[in-house]
Amino acid sequence: MNIILHVACSPLGHAAESHRLARTLIAALLEKHPGAVVVDRVMGGVAIPPIDADYAVSQGGDADVSQAGSMALSDVLADELEAADAVVISTPMHNYTAPAALKAWIDHVVRVRRTFDVSAAGKIGRLADRPVFIAIASGGRFGEHTRQPDFLTPWLAAILGMIGLHDLSFFTVQGTAFGEDYLAQSRREADLAVRAHLGL
Ligand SMILES: Cc1cc2nc3c(=O)[nH]c(=O)nc-3n(C[C@H](O)[C@H](O)[C@H](O)COP(=O)(O)O)c2cc1C
């Protein structure tokens, strides 16, 4: 493993809970692969604008109508993703799903004629598979047997799978709003899950 790409999607930056979990993941990956280089792609906050009109037209047409603006940024982000041997995505849950920053990253890297093709049989991913580790923080608990639906993890699995990324591992610190003791336990469990998953 040479390159670990960290896509950081919380508006809280280094103070984010998802960022803390991503650091645990990256430290564990570096323990296993000491020579690896970490590339940080900060998406959180107002790092990048949403996609522009030319990009939207290109996605709906037979050819790209521009190489500038969002297309140029898409090239940079897709190059980074393609070059990575492993990807760590750190993200909060916002309104049951992904924050706008993660959606913006997905909108730029999921690109027709670049990371997927359209065929009669449907969309076909172009990317070689590689491990993707997803570090999620949420104020409450979500998913089965909770009071919150989960539109984040199934969506990520579907859209990353569409471009060829199927080797996904999800780790969560849930209940960050439930008080210090709860958070401490949630962190411990997440960190242990990371190490167990990586066989450390
Ligand atoms: C705009 C916004 C929407 C949120 N929506 C949810 C939600 O739907 N479910 C939830 O459990 N927490 C929600 N939260 C709380 C965050 O998920 C929680 O504070 C989390 O720990 C933030 O992670 P971070 O520190 O990595 O940004 C929301 C927070 C914000 C700012």
PDB file of C-alpha atoms and ligand atoms in Angstrom:
ATOM      1  CA  MET A   1       0.000   0.000   0.000  1.00  0.00           C
ATOM      2  CA  ASN A   2       1.620   3.233  -1.154  1.00  0.00           C
ATOM      3  CA  ILE A   3      -1.045   5.940  -1.008  1.00  0.00           C
ATOM      4  CA  ILE A   4      -3.895   6.381   1.488  1.00  0.00           C
ATOM      5  CA  LEU A   5      -6.372   9.061   0.411  1.00  0.00           C
ATOM      6  CA  HIS A   6      -8.273  10.710   3.273  1.00  0.00           C
ATOM      7  CA  VAL A   7     -11.421  12.522   2.148  1.00  0.00           C
ATOM      8  CA  ALA A   8     -12.428  14.648   5.143  1.00  0.00           C
ATOM      9  CA  CYS A   9     -16.042  15.809   4.968  1.00  0.00           C
ATOM     10  CA  SER A  10     -16.926  17.357   8.332  1.00  0.00           C
ATOM     11  CA  PRO A  11     -17.281  21.140   8.604  1.00  0.00           C
ATOM     12  CA  LEU A  12     -15.485  20.805  11.964  1.00  0.00           C
ATOM     13  CA  GLY A  13     -12.204  19.856  10.347  1.00  0.00           C
ATOM     14  CA  HIS A  14      -9.615  18.442  12.755  1.00  0.00           C
ATOM     15  CA  ALA A  15     -12.014  18.856  15.702  1.00  0.00           C
ATOM     16  CA  ALA A  16     -14.552  16.507  14.125  1.00  0.00           C
ATOM     17  CA  GLU A  17     -15.445  13.185  15.707  1.00  0.00           C
ATOM     18  CA  SER A  18     -15.378  11.529  12.290  1.00  0.00           C
ATOM     19  CA  HIS A  19     -11.898  12.993  11.808  1.00  0.00           C
ATOM     20  CA  ARG A  20     -10.771  11.418  15.107  1.00  0.00           C
ATOM     21  CA  LEU A  21     -12.061   8.030  13.924  1.00  0.00           C
ATOM     22  CA  ALA A  22     -10.349   8.506  10.563  1.00  0.00           C
ATOM     23  CA  ARG A  23      -7.068   9.209  12.378  1.00  0.00           C
ATOM     24  CA  THR A  24      -7.481   5.903  14.259  1.00  0.00           C
ATOM     25  CA  LEU A  25      -8.049   4.167  10.934  1.00  0.00           C
ATOM     26  CA  ILE A  26      -5.093   5.841   9.257  1.00  0.00           C
ATOM     27  CA  ALA A  27      -2.793   5.114  12.208  1.00  0.00           C
ATOM     28  CA  ALA A  28      -3.823   1.457  12.054  1.00  0.00           C
ATOM     29  CA  LEU A  29      -3.251   1.343   8.293  1.00  0.00           C
ATOM     30  CA  LEU A  30       0.185   2.937   8.746  1.00  0.00           C
ATOM     31  CA  GLU A  31       1.012   0.375  11.431  1.00  0.00           C
ATOM     32  CA  LYS A  32       0.436  -2.295   8.802  1.00  0.00           C
ATOM     33  CA  HIS A  33       1.966  -0.348   5.921  1.00  0.00           C
ATOM     34  CA  PRO A  34       4.593   1.975   7.442  1.00  0.00           C
ATOM     35  CA  GLY A  35       5.793   3.308   4.096  1.00  0.00           C
ATOM     36  CA  ALA A  36       2.412   4.571   2.947  1.00  0.00           C
ATOM     37  CA  VAL A  37       1.861   8.249   2.236  1.00  0.00           C
ATOM     38  CA  VAL A  38      -1.369   9.967   3.335  1.00  0.00           C
ATOM     39  CA  VAL A  39      -2.988  12.423   0.924  1.00  0.00           C
ATOM     40  CA  ASP A  40      -5.506  14.724   2.638  1.00  0.00           C
ATOM     41  CA  ARG A  41      -8.407  15.987   0.603  1.00  0.00           C
ATOM     42  CA  VAL A  42     -10.356  18.454   2.730  1.00  0.00           C
ATOM     43  CA  MET A  43     -13.947  18.664   1.538  1.00  0.00           C
ATOM     44  CA  GLY A  44     -15.641  19.891   4.715  1.00  0.00           C
ATOM     45  CA  GLY A  45     -16.899  23.434   5.105  1.00  0.00           C
ATOM     46  CA  VAL A  46     -16.837  25.505   1.939  1.00  0.00           C
ATOM     47  CA  ALA A  47     -13.829  23.788   0.365  1.00  0.00           C
ATOM     48  CA  ILE A  48     -15.386  23.379  -3.073  1.00  0.00           C
ATOM     49  CA  PRO A  49     -18.465  24.713  -4.862  1.00  0.00           C
ATOM     50  CA  PRO A  50     -21.236  22.453  -6.145  1.00  0.00           C
ATOM     51  CA  ILE A  51     -20.921  21.288  -9.751  1.00  0.00           C
ATOM     52  CA  ASP A  52     -21.418  23.916 -12.438  1.00  0.00           C
ATOM     53  CA  ALA A  53     -23.704  24.028 -15.501  1.00  0.00           C
ATOM     54  CA  ASP A  54     -21.136  22.723 -18.025  1.00  0.00           C
ATOM     55  CA  TYR A  55     -20.447  19.747 -15.805  1.00  0.00           C
ATOM     56  CA  ALA A  56     -24.181  18.984 -15.518  1.00  0.00           C
ATOM     57  CA  VAL A  57     -24.602  19.265 -19.310  1.00  0.00           C
ATOM     58  CA  SER A  58     -21.584  16.979 -19.875  1.00  0.00           C
ATOM     59  CA  GLN A  59     -23.045  14.331 -17.556  1.00  0.00           C
ATOM     60  CA  GLY A  60     -26.260  14.291 -19.546  1.00  0.00           C
ATOM     61  CA  GLY A  61     -24.707  14.336 -23.031  1.00  0.00           C
ATOM     62  CA  ASP A  62     -22.556  12.229 -25.359  1.00  0.00           C
ATOM     63  CA  ALA A  63     -19.456  14.384 -24.935  1.00  0.00           C
ATOM     64  CA  ASP A  64     -17.904  16.758 -22.436  1.00  0.00           C
ATOM     65  CA  VAL A  65     -18.687  20.387 -23.249  1.00  0.00           C
ATOM     66  CA  SER A  66     -15.907  21.877 -21.120  1.00  0.00           C
ATOM     67  CA  GLN A  67     -12.571  21.039 -19.564  1.00  0.00           C
ATOM     68  CA  ALA A  68     -12.684  23.938 -17.105  1.00  0.00           C
ATOM     69  CA  GLY A  69     -14.559  24.724 -13.892  1.00  0.00           C
ATOM     70  CA  SER A  70     -16.058  21.651 -12.243  1.00  0.00           C
ATOM     71  CA  MET A  71     -14.599  19.420 -14.963  1.00  0.00           C
ATOM     72  CA  ALA A  72     -11.077  20.534 -14.048  1.00  0.00           C
ATOM     73  CA  LEU A  73     -11.735  19.994 -10.347  1.00  0.00           C
ATOM     74  CA  SER A  74     -13.303  16.630 -11.138  1.00  0.00           C
ATOM     75  CA  ASP A  75     -10.074  15.655 -12.937  1.00  0.00           C
ATOM     76  CA  VAL A  76      -8.033  16.497  -9.842  1.00  0.00           C
ATOM     77  CA  LEU A  77     -10.341  14.595  -7.479  1.00  0.00           C
ATOM     78  CA  ALA A  78     -10.724  11.589  -9.796  1.00  0.00           C
ATOM     79  CA  ASP A  79      -6.930  11.458 -10.314  1.00  0.00           C
ATOM     80  CA  GLU A  80      -6.468  11.383  -6.524  1.00  0.00           C
ATOM     81  CA  LEU A  81      -9.006   8.614  -6.137  1.00  0.00           C
ATOM     82  CA  GLU A  82      -7.522   6.534  -8.956  1.00  0.00           C
ATOM     83  CA  ALA A  83      -4.017   6.901  -7.540  1.00  0.00           C
ATOM     84  CA  ALA A  84      -5.005   5.767  -4.035  1.00  0.00           C
ATOM     85  CA  ASP A  85      -4.385   2.204  -2.860  1.00  0.00           C
ATOM     86  CA  ALA A  86      -6.815   2.744   0.013  1.00  0.00           C
ATOM     87  CA  VAL A  87      -9.389   5.431   0.759  1.00  0.00           C
ATOM     88  CA  VAL A  88     -10.587   6.717   4.123  1.00  0.00           C
ATOM     89  CA  ILE A  89     -13.750   8.829   4.037  1.00  0.00           C
ATOM     90  CA  SER A  90     -14.568  10.662   7.256  1.00  0.00           C
ATOM     91  CA  THR A  91     -18.045  12.092   7.498  1.00  0.00           C
ATOM     92  CA  PRO A  92     -20.766  13.102   9.906  1.00  0.00           C
ATOM     93  CA  MET A  93     -24.368  12.066   9.363  1.00  0.00           C
ATOM     94  CA  HIS A  94     -26.333  15.182   8.438  1.00  0.00           C
ATOM     95  CA  ASN A  95     -30.113  14.957   8.234  1.00  0.00           C
ATOM     96  CA  TYR A  96     -30.069  11.155   7.992  1.00  0.00           C
ATOM     97  CA  THR A  97     -27.628  11.206   5.084  1.00  0.00           C
ATOM     98  CA  ALA A  98     -24.332  12.634   3.774  1.00  0.00           C
ATOM     99  CA  PRO A  99     -23.279  16.238   4.412  1.00  0.00           C
ATOM    100  CA  ALA A 100     -23.197  18.485   1.350  1.00  0.00           C
ATOM    101  CA  ALA A 101     -19.388  18.253   1.258  1.00  0.00           C
ATOM    102  CA  LEU A 102     -19.412  14.478   0.772  1.00  0.00           C
ATOM    103  CA  LYS A 103     -22.182  14.788  -1.804  1.00  0.00           C
ATOM    104  CA  ALA A 104     -20.051  17.355  -3.654  1.00  0.00           C
ATOM    105  CA  TRP A 105     -17.065  14.970  -3.668  1.00  0.00           C
ATOM    106  CA  ILE A 106     -19.253  12.158  -4.996  1.00  0.00           C
ATOM    107  CA  ASP A 107     -20.721  14.463  -7.662  1.00  0.00           C
ATOM    108  CA  HIS A 108     -17.175  15.263  -8.842  1.00  0.00           C
ATOM    109  CA  VAL A 109     -15.728  11.724  -8.815  1.00  0.00           C
ATOM    110  CA  VAL A 110     -18.741   9.822 -10.132  1.00  0.00           C
ATOM    111  CA  ARG A 111     -18.409  11.012 -13.703  1.00  0.00           C
ATOM    112  CA  VAL A 112     -19.538   9.489 -16.968  1.00  0.00           C
ATOM    113  CA  ARG A 113     -16.722   8.529 -19.396  1.00  0.00           C
ATOM    114  CA  ARG A 114     -14.262   8.943 -16.548  1.00  0.00           C
ATOM    115  CA  THR A 115     -15.163   6.694 -13.593  1.00  0.00           C
ATOM    116  CA  PHE A 116     -18.135   4.892 -15.138  1.00  0.00           C
ATOM    117  CA  ASP A 117     -19.665   4.142 -18.533  1.00  0.00           C
ATOM    118  CA  VAL A 118     -23.279   3.841 -19.548  1.00  0.00           C
ATOM    119  CA  SER A 119     -24.218   0.681 -21.442  1.00  0.00           C
ATOM    120  CA  ALA A 120     -27.419  -1.050 -22.505  1.00  0.00           C
ATOM    121  CA  ALA A 121     -27.001  -3.167 -19.403  1.00  0.00           C
ATOM    122  CA  GLY A 122     -26.751  -0.120 -17.139  1.00  0.00           C
ATOM    123  CA  LYS A 123     -23.860   1.791 -15.617  1.00  0.00           C
ATOM    124  CA  ILE A 124     -20.494   0.063 -15.487  1.00  0.00           C
ATOM    125  CA  GLY A 125     -17.752   1.158 -13.103  1.00  0.00           C
ATOM    126  CA  ARG A 126     -14.287   1.895 -14.463  1.00  0.00           C
ATOM    127  CA  LEU A 127     -12.282   1.987 -11.248  1.00  0.00           C
ATOM    128  CA  ALA A 128     -10.212  -0.931 -10.007  1.00  0.00           C
ATOM    129  CA  ASP A 129     -11.511  -2.020  -6.627  1.00  0.00           C
ATOM    130  CA  ARG A 130      -9.527  -1.079  -3.513  1.00  0.00           C
ATOM    131  CA  PRO A 131     -10.319  -0.902   0.196  1.00  0.00           C
ATOM    132  CA  VAL A 132     -12.485   2.027   1.233  1.00  0.00           C
ATOM    133  CA  PHE A 133     -12.870   2.684   4.958  1.00  0.00           C
ATOM    134  CA  ILE A 134     -15.730   4.942   5.996  1.00  0.00           C
ATOM    135  CA  ALA A 135     -15.585   6.692   9.385  1.00  0.00           C
ATOM    136  CA  ILE A 136     -18.986   8.054  10.408  1.00  0.00           C
ATOM    137  CA  ALA A 137     -20.001  10.156  13.425  1.00  0.00           C
ATOM    138  CA  SER A 138     -23.618  10.790  14.347  1.00  0.00           C
ATOM    139  CA  GLY A 139     -25.346  12.620  17.159  1.00  0.00           C
ATOM    140  CA  GLY A 140     -27.846   9.816  17.699  1.00  0.00           C
ATOM    141  CA  ARG A 141     -28.026   6.182  16.700  1.00  0.00           C
ATOM    142  CA  PHE A 142     -29.244   5.231  13.237  1.00  0.00           C
ATOM    143  CA  GLY A 143     -30.357   2.171  11.319  1.00  0.00           C
ATOM    144  CA  GLU A 144     -32.217  -0.922  12.454  1.00  0.00           C
ATOM    145  CA  HIS A 145     -33.780  -0.860  15.924  1.00  0.00           C
ATOM    146  CA  THR A 146     -33.211   2.888  16.299  1.00  0.00           C
ATOM    147  CA  ARG A 147     -35.394   5.930  15.773  1.00  0.00           C
ATOM    148  CA  GLN A 148     -33.419   7.256  12.801  1.00  0.00           C
ATOM    149  CA  PRO A 149     -33.353   5.917   9.231  1.00  0.00           C
ATOM    150  CA  ASP A 150     -29.993   5.419   7.544  1.00  0.00           C
ATOM    151  CA  PHE A 151     -29.804   7.018   4.111  1.00  0.00           C
ATOM    152  CA  LEU A 152     -26.037   7.374   4.405  1.00  0.00           C
ATOM    153  CA  THR A 153     -24.447   3.922   4.370  1.00  0.00           C
ATOM    154  CA  PRO A 154     -26.735   2.268   1.758  1.00  0.00           C
ATOM    155  CA  TRP A 155     -26.334   5.266  -0.529  1.00  0.00           C
ATOM    156  CA  LEU A 156     -22.558   5.242  -0.220  1.00  0.00           C
ATOM    157  CA  ALA A 157     -22.440   1.492  -0.886  1.00  0.00           C
ATOM    158  CA  ALA A 158     -24.613   1.891  -3.985  1.00  0.00           C
ATOM    159  CA  ILE A 159     -22.837   4.872  -5.513  1.00  0.00           C
ATOM    160  CA  LEU A 160     -19.265   3.744  -4.771  1.00  0.00           C
ATOM    161  CA  GLY A 161     -20.152   0.256  -6.027  1.00  0.00           C
ATOM    162  CA  MET A 162     -21.398   1.786  -9.253  1.00  0.00           C
ATOM    163  CA  ILE A 163     -17.928   3.177 -10.081  1.00  0.00           C
ATOM    164  CA  GLY A 164     -16.244  -0.098  -9.114  1.00  0.00           C
ATOM    165  CA  LEU A 165     -15.530   0.295  -5.407  1.00  0.00           C
ATOM    166  CA  HIS A 166     -17.042  -2.666  -3.578  1.00  0.00           C
ATOM    167  CA  ASP A 167     -14.531  -3.324  -0.811  1.00  0.00           C
ATOM    168  CA  LEU A 168     -16.175  -1.032   1.745  1.00  0.00           C
ATOM    169  CA  SER A 169     -15.811  -1.138   5.545  1.00  0.00           C
ATOM    170  CA  PHE A 170     -17.980   1.095   7.710  1.00  0.00           C
ATOM    171  CA  PHE A 171     -17.018   2.209  11.215  1.00  0.00           C
ATOM    172  CA  THR A 172     -19.186   4.483  13.342  1.00  0.00           C
ATOM    173  CA  VAL A 173     -19.104   6.555  16.478  1.00  0.00           C
ATOM    174  CA  GLN A 174     -22.819   6.956  17.142  1.00  0.00           C
ATOM    175  CA  GLY A 175     -24.505   8.877  19.910  1.00  0.00           C
ATOM    176  CA  THR A 176     -22.045  11.767  20.129  1.00  0.00           C
ATOM    177  CA  ALA A 177     -24.910  13.822  21.617  1.00  0.00           C
ATOM    178  CA  PHE A 178     -25.642  11.291  24.394  1.00  0.00           C
ATOM    179  CA  GLY A 179     -23.079  12.565  26.885  1.00  0.00           C
ATOM    180  CA  GLU A 180     -19.422  12.011  27.701  1.00  0.00           C
ATOM    181  CA  ASP A 181     -19.677   8.466  29.066  1.00  0.00           C
ATOM    182  CA  TYR A 182     -21.685   7.263  26.105  1.00  0.00           C
ATOM    183  CA  LEU A 183     -19.283   8.939  23.684  1.00  0.00           C
ATOM    184  CA  ALA A 184     -16.235   7.454  25.409  1.00  0.00           C
ATOM    185  CA  GLN A 185     -17.734   3.953  25.137  1.00  0.00           C
ATOM    186  CA  SER A 186     -18.733   4.541  21.516  1.00  0.00           C
ATOM    187  CA  ARG A 187     -15.180   5.655  20.703  1.00  0.00           C
ATOM    188  CA  ARG A 188     -13.668   2.628  22.451  1.00  0.00           C
ATOM    189  CA  GLU A 189     -15.905   0.242  20.535  1.00  0.00           C
ATOM    190  CA  ALA A 190     -15.148   1.937  17.203  1.00  0.00           C
ATOM    191  CA  ASP A 191     -11.388   1.914  17.792  1.00  0.00           C
ATOM    192  CA  LEU A 192     -11.477  -1.767  18.787  1.00  0.00           C
ATOM    193  CA  ALA A 193     -13.562  -2.572  15.701  1.00  0.00           C
ATOM    194  CA  VAL A 194     -10.956  -0.866  13.494  1.00  0.00           C
ATOM    195  CA  ARG A 195      -8.063  -2.827  14.989  1.00  0.00           C
ATOM    196  CA  ALA A 196      -9.963  -6.122  14.900  1.00  0.00           C
ATOM    197  CA  HIS A 197     -10.939  -5.526  11.280  1.00  0.00           C
ATOM    198  CA  LEU A 198      -7.312  -4.932  10.307  1.00  0.00           C
ATOM    199  CA  GLY A 199      -6.096  -7.898  12.332  1.00  0.00           C
ATOM    200  CA  LEU A 200      -4.084  -5.778  14.782  1.00  0.00           C
TER     201      LEU A 200
HETATM  202  C1  LIG B   1     -26.765  20.019   9.845  1.00  0.00           C
HETATM  203  C2  LIG B   1     -26.638  18.867  10.804  1.00  0.00           C
HETATM  204  C3  LIG B   1     -27.505  17.794  10.663  1.00  0.00           C
HETATM  205  C4  LIG B   1     -27.392  16.712  11.524  1.00  0.00           C
HETATM  206  N1  LIG B   1     -28.217  15.647  11.329  1.00  0.00           N
HETATM  207  C5  LIG B   1     -28.097  14.552  12.132  1.00  0.00           C
HETATM  208  C6  LIG B   1     -28.909  13.409  11.911  1.00  0.00           C
HETATM  209  O1  LIG B   1     -29.730  13.332  11.000  1.00  0.00           O
HETATM  210  N2  LIG B   1     -28.737  12.351  12.739  1.00  0.00           N
HETATM  211  C7  LIG B   1     -27.817  12.337  13.755  1.00  0.00           C
HETATM  212  O2  LIG B   1     -27.708  11.352  14.462  1.00  0.00           O
HETATM  213  N3  LIG B   1     -27.023  13.434  13.978  1.00  0.00           N
HETATM  214  C8  LIG B   1     -27.148  14.510  13.193  1.00  0.00           C
HETATM  215  N4  LIG B   1     -26.323  15.605  13.391  1.00  0.00           N
HETATM  216  C9  LIG B   1     -25.318  15.549  14.462  1.00  0.00           C
HETATM  217  C10 LIG B   1     -23.957  15.093  13.940  1.00  0.00           C
HETATM  218  O3  LIG B   1     -24.059  13.908  13.195  1.00  0.00           O
HETATM  219  C11 LIG B   1     -23.016  14.846  15.126  1.00  0.00           C
HETATM  220  O4  LIG B   1     -22.816  16.068  15.828  1.00  0.00           O
HETATM  221  C12 LIG B   1     -21.713  14.250  14.722  1.00  0.00           C
HETATM  222  O5  LIG B   1     -21.010  13.825  15.857  1.00  0.00           O
HETATM  223  C13 LIG B   1     -20.868  15.249  13.936  1.00  0.00           C
HETATM  224  O6  LIG B   1     -19.724  14.593  13.456  1.00  0.00           O
HETATM  225  P1  LIG B   1     -18.394  15.401  13.116  1.00  0.00           P
HETATM  226  O7  LIG B   1     -17.853  15.877  14.451  1.00  0.00           O
HETATM  227  O8  LIG B   1     -17.533  14.385  12.482  1.00  0.00           O
HETATM  228  O9  LIG B   1     -18.782  16.524  12.225  1.00  0.00           O
HETATM  229  C14 LIG B   1     -26.423  16.713  12.559  1.00  0.00           C
HETATM  230  C15 LIG B   1     -25.560  17.797  12.688  1.00  0.00           C
HETATM  231  C16 LIG B   1     -25.678  18.869  11.828  1.00  0.00           C
HETATM  232  C17 LIG B   1     -24.731  20.023  11.973  1.00  0.00           C
END
